Coordinates of C-alpha atoms in Angstrom, one line a residue:
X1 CA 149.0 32.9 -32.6
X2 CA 145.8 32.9 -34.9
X3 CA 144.3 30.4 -31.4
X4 CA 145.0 33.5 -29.2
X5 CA 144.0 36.4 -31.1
X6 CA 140.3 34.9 -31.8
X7 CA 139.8 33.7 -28.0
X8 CA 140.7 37.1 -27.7
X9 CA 138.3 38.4 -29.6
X10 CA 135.5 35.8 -28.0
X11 CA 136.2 37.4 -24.7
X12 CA 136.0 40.8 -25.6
X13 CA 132.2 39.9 -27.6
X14 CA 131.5 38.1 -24.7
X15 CA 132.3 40.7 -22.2
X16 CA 130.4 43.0 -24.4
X17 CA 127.5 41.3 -24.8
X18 CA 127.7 41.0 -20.7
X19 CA 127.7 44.5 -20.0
X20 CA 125.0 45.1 -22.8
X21 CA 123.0 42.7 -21.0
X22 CA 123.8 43.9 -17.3
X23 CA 122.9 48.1 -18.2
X24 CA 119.9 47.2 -20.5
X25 CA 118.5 44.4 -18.3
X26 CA 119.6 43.8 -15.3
X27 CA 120.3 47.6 -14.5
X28 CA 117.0 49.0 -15.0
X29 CA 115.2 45.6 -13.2
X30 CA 117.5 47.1 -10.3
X31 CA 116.5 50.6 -10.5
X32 CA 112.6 49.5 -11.1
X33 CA 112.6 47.5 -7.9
X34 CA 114.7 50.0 -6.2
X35 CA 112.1 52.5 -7.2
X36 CA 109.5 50.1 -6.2
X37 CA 110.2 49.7 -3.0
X38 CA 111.1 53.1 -2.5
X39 CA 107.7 54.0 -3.4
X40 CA 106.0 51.6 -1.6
X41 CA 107.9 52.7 1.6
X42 CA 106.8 55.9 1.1
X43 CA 103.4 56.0 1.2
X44 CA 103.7 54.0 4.5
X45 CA 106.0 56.9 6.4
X46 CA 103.2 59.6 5.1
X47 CA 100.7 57.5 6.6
X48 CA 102.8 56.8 9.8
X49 CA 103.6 60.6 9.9
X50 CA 100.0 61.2 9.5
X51 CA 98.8 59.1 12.1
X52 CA 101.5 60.8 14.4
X53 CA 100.1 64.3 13.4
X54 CA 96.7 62.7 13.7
X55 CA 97.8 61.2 17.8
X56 CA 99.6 64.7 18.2
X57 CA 96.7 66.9 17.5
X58 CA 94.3 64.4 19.1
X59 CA 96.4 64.9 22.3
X60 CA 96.4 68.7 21.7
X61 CA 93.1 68.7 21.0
X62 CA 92.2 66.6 24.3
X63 CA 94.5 69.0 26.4
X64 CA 92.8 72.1 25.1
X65 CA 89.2 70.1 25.8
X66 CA 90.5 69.6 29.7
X67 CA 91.9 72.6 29.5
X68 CA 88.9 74.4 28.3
X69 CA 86.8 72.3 30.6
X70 CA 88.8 73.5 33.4
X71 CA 88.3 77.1 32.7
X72 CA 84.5 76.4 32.5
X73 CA 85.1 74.6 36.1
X74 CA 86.4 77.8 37.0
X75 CA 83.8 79.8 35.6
X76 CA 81.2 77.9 36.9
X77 CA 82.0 77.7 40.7
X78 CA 83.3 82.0 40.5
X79 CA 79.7 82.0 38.7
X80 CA 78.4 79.7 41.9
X81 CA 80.2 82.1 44.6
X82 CA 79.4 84.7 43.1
X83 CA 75.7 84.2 42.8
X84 CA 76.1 83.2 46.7
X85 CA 77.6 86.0 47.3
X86 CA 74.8 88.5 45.5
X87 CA 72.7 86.4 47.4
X88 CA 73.9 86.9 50.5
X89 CA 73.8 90.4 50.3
X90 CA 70.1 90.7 48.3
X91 CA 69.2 88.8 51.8
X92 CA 71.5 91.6 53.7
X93 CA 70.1 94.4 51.8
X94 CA 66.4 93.4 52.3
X95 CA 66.9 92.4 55.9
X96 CA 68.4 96.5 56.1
X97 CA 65.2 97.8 54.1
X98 CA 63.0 95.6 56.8
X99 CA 65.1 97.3 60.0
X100 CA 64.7 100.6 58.1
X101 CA 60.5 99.4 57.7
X102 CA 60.1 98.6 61.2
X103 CA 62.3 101.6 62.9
X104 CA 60.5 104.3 60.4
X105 CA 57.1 102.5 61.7
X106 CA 58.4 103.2 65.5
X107 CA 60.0 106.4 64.7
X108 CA 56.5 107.5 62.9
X109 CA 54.6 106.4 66.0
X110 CA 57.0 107.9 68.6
X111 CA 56.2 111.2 66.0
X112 CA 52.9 110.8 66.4
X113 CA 52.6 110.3 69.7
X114 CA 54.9 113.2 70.7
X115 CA 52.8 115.5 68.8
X116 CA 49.7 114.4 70.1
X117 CA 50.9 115.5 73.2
X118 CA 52.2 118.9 71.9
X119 CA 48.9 119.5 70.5
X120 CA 47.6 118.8 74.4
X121 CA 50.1 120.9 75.6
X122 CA 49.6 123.6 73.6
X123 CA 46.0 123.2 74.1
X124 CA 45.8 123.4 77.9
X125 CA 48.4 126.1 77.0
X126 CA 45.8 127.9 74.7
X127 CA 43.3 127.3 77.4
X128 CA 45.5 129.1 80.1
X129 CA 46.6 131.5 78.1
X130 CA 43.8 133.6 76.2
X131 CA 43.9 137.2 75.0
X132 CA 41.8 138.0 77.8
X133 CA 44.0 137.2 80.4
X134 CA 46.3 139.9 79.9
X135 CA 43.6 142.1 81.2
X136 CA 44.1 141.5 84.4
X137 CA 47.5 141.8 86.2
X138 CA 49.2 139.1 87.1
X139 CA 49.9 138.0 91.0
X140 CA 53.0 139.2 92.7
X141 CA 54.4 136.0 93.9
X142 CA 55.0 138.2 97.2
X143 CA 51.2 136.9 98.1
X144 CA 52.7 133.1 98.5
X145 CA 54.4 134.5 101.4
X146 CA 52.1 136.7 102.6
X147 CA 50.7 135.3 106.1
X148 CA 48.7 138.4 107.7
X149 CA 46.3 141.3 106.2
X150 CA 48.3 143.4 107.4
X151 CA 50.8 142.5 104.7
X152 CA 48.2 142.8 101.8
X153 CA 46.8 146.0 103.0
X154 CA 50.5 147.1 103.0
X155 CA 51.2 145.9 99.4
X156 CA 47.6 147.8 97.9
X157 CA 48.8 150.9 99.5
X158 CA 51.9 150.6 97.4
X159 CA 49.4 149.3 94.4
X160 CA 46.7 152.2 94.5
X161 CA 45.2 151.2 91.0
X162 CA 44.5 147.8 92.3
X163 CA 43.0 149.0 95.4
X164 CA 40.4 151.4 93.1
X165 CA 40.3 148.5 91.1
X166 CA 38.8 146.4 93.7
X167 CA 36.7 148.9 95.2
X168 CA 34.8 149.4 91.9
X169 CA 34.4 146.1 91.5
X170 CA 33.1 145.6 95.3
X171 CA 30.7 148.2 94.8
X172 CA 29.2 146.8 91.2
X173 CA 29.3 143.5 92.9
X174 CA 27.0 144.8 96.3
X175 CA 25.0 147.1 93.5
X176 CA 25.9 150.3 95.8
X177 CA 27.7 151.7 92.3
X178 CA 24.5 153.9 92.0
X179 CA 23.3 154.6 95.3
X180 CA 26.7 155.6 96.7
X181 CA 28.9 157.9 94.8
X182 CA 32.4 156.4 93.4
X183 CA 35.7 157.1 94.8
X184 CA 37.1 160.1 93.3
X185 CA 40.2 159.1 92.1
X186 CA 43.7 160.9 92.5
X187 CA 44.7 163.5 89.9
X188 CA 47.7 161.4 88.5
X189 CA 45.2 158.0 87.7
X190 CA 43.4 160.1 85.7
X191 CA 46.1 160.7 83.3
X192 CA 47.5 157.4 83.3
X193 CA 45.8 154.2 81.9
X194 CA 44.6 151.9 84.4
X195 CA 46.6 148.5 84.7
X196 CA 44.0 146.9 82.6
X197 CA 44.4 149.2 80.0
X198 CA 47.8 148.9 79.8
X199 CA 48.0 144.9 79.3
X200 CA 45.6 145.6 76.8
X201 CA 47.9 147.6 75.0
X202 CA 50.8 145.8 75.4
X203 CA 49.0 142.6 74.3
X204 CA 47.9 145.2 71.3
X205 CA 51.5 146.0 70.9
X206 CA 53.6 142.3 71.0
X207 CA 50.9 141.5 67.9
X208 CA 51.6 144.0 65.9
X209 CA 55.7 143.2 66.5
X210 CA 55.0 139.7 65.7
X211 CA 54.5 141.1 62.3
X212 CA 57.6 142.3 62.3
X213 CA 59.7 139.9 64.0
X214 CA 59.0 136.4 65.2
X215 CA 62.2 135.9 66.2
X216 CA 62.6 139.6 68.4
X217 CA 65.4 139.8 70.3
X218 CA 64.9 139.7 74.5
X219 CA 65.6 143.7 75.1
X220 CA 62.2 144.3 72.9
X221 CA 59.9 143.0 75.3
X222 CA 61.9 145.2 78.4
X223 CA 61.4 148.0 76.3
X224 CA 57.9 147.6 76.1
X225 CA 57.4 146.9 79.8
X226 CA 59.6 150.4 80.2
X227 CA 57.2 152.1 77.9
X228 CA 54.1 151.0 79.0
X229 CA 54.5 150.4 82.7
X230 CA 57.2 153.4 83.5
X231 CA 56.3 152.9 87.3
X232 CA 58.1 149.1 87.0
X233 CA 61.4 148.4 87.4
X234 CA 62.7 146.4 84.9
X235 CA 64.3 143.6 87.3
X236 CA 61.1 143.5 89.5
X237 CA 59.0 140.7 89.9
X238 CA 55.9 141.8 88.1
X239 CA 58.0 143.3 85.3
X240 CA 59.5 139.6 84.7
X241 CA 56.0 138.3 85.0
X242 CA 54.8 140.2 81.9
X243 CA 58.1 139.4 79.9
X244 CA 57.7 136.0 80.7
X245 CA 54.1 136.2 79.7
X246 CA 55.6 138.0 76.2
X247 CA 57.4 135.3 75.5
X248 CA 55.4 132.5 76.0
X249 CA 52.8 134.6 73.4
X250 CA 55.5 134.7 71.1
X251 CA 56.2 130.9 71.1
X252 CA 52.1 130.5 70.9
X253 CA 52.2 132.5 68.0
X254 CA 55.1 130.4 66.0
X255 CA 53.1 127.7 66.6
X256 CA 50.1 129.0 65.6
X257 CA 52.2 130.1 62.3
X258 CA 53.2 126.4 61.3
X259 CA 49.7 125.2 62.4
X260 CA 48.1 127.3 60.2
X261 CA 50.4 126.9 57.1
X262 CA 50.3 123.4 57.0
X263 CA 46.8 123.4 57.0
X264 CA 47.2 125.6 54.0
X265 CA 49.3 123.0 52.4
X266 CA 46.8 120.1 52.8
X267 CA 44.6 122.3 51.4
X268 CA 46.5 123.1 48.4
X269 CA 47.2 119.7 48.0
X270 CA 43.9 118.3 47.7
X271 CA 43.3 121.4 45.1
X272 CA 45.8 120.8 42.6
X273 CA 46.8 116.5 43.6
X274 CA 50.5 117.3 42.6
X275 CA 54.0 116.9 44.3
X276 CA 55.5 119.9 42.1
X277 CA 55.0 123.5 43.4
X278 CA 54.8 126.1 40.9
X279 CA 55.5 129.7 42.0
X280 CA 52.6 130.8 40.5
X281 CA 50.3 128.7 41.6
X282 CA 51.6 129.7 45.3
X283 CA 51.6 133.2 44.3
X284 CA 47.7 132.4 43.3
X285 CA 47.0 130.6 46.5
X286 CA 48.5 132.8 49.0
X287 CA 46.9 136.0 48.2
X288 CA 46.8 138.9 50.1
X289 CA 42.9 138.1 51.7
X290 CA 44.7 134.8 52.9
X291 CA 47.3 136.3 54.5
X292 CA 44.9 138.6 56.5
X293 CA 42.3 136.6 57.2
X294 CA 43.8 133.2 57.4
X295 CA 47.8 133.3 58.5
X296 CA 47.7 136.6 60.5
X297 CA 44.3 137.2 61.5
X298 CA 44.9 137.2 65.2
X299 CA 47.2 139.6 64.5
X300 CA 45.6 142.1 62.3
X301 CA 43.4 142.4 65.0
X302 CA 45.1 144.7 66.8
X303 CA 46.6 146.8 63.5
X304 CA 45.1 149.6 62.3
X305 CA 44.8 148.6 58.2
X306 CA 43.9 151.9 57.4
X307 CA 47.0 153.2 58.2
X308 CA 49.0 150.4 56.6
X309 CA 51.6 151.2 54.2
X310 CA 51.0 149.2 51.1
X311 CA 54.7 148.3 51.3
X312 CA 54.2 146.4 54.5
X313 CA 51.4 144.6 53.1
X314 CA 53.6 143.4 50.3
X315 CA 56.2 142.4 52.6
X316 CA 53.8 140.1 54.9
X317 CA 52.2 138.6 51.5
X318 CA 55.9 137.2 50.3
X319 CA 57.2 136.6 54.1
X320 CA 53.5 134.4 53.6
X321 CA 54.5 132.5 50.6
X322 CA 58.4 131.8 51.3
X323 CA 56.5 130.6 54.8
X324 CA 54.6 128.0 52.5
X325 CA 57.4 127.2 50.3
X326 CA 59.6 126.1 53.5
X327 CA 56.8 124.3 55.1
X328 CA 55.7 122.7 51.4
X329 CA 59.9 121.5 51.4
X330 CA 59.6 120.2 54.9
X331 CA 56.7 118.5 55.1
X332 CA 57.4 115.0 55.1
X333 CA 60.5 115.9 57.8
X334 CA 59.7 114.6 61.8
X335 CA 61.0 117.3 63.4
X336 CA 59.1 120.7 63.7
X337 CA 62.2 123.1 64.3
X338 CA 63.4 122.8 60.8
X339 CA 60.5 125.3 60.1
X340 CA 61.5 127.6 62.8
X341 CA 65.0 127.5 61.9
X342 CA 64.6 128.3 58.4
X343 CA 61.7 131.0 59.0
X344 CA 63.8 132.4 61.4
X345 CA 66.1 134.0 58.1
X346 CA 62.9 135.7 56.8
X347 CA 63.0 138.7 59.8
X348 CA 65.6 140.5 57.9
X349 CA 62.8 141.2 55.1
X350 CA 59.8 142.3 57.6
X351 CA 62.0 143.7 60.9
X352 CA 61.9 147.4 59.3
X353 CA 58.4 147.2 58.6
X354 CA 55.8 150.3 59.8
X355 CA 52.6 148.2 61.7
X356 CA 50.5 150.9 63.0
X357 CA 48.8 149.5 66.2
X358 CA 44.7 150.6 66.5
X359 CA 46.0 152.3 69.7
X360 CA 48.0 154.7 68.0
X361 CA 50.8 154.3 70.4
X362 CA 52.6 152.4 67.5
X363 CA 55.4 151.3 70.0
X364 CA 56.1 147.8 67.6
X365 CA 56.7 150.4 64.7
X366 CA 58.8 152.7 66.4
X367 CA 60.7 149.6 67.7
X368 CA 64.6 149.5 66.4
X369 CA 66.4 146.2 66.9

């Protein structure tokens, strides 16, 4: 009994001193090397998870460099067509501006050219067509026809004033116009103005209504040909003859008109060597002794300027200058009619206008369109 109780009690030291042993020594060997190798595991994940984020961002990094290289790929050819393409039309553009070179050169020749010839035209037209000429009636066209003398003796006897006309003229010419005594004339030519006279007077008259119009409308002239040559009907041949003749003055004297301003504005140019026009300096420049002895000279001619309302002379001197501000606005344009067109405007300001004639018959003055 005493046997059992102390190998009892040896077992139960024993198995104490065991489990002493196992939790203070072998336990916390366990635990260390558990720890141990835990912590040297560790530090190789991290670095294996590191080198993954490393790989990961390395890849990102190379697809954003493709990706990024790509884009400047793209830049650089829309960059490449895109400078093609400007320079396609830089080389389209200046191929235009070289057409527009080359047909402004032909354009500015064909413009020179053309009025070279206008100038010749209106030269042998000038030539043809003096002042003088209306002193002297013009030829029926019946003569073209006329075969016989029969049929010119018949058409003086219907002309009486010619026939004095030319006997006068015979006589001076075989110097009998002092040793034999004149023809008397009839009691009626002696009242009336000869023929010569009276294309004075109309030439007198369509001056003076160029001041006023130069645009006049077609019954003016007819009523001038009524006026001053009652014995013509208006549909006759000679009475078409001197409208005719009236018009072609009137487009000789609206040519005149531009000739003459533009001359003024080379003139002004070289005075002041600017492109800007100043209202005062045109007032300045286009003075009243311009406009009379300069722009309407021809025309003043036949005026009687004593008589000459001061309103009308104020009238012509701004009519003068709008003239010049048109032709100054115009003056690098090709085509001439621009000036008429736009001068036409201006007879609204001068159509009412009193131009007493040096005759005294004033018919232009008196005229009402």
């Amino acid at each position: 009994m005493v046997r059992s109780s102390n190998i009892g009690i040896f077992w139960f030291f024993f198995i104490k001193v065991f489990l002493m042993y196992y939790i203070f020594t072998l336990e916390p060997t366990r635990v260390a090397k558990g720890k141990t190798k835990t912590a040297g595991t560790a530090p190789n994940r991290t670095e294996a998870a590191a080198n993954r984020l490393k790989a990961a961002r390395t890849a990102q990094n190379l697809d954003e460099m493709n990706n990024e290289d790509e884009r400047i790929n793209d830049e650089i050819n829309d960059d490449e067509i895109s400078f093609l393409g400007d320079l396609s039309k830089v080389r389209e553009i200046e191929g235009e501006q070289e057409r527009a070179i080359e047909e402004r050169e032909i354009e500015r020749e064909r413009i020179k050219r053309r009025r070279n010839n206008e100038r010749e035209k209106e030269q042998e037209y000038r030539e043809k067509e003096q002042d003088d000429n209306y002193s002297d009636p013009p030829v029926p066209p019946q003569f073209e026809l006329m075969t016989n003398k029969l049929q010119i003796c018949n058409w003086l006897v219907n002309n009486p004033d010619i026939l004095q006309l030319a006997n006068q003229m015979l006589n001076m010419k075989d110097g009998t116009s002092q040793s034999a005594p004149a023809p008397v004339p009839p009691v009626h030519a002696s009242l009336t103005p000869t023929n010569n006279d009276k294309y004075r007077l109309i030439d007198e008259e369509i001056k003076c209504l160029f001041l006023k119009s130069r645009f006049p409308p077609g019954h003016a002239f007819e009523k001038f040909v009524r006026k001053i040559f009652p014995e013509l009907e208006t549909y006759s041949s000679t009475a078409k003859s001197i409208i005719d003749r009236c018009r072609k003055s009137f487009s000789d004297y609206r040519y005149q008109l531009r000739i003459t301003i533009e001359e003024l504005i080379q003139e002004f140019q070289k005075e002041i060597q600017s492109t800007v026009l100043l209202p005062t300096e045109v007032n300045e420049f286009i003075s009243p002794d311009i406009v009379i002895k300069r722009i309407f000279n021809r025309y003043f001619l036949a005026v009687d300027i004593s008589e000459l309302p001061e309103i009308s002379m104020s009238k012509l001197t701004l009519f003068s200058r709008e003239c010049f501000q048109i032709a100054w606005e115009i003056r690098n344009e090709s085509d001439t009619k621009i000036f008429y067109y736009r001068i036409k405007s201006l007879d609204m300001d001068t159509e009412r206008l009193e131009i007493p004639s040096r005759s005294g018959k004033n018919f232009a003055s008196l005229l009402k369109f």
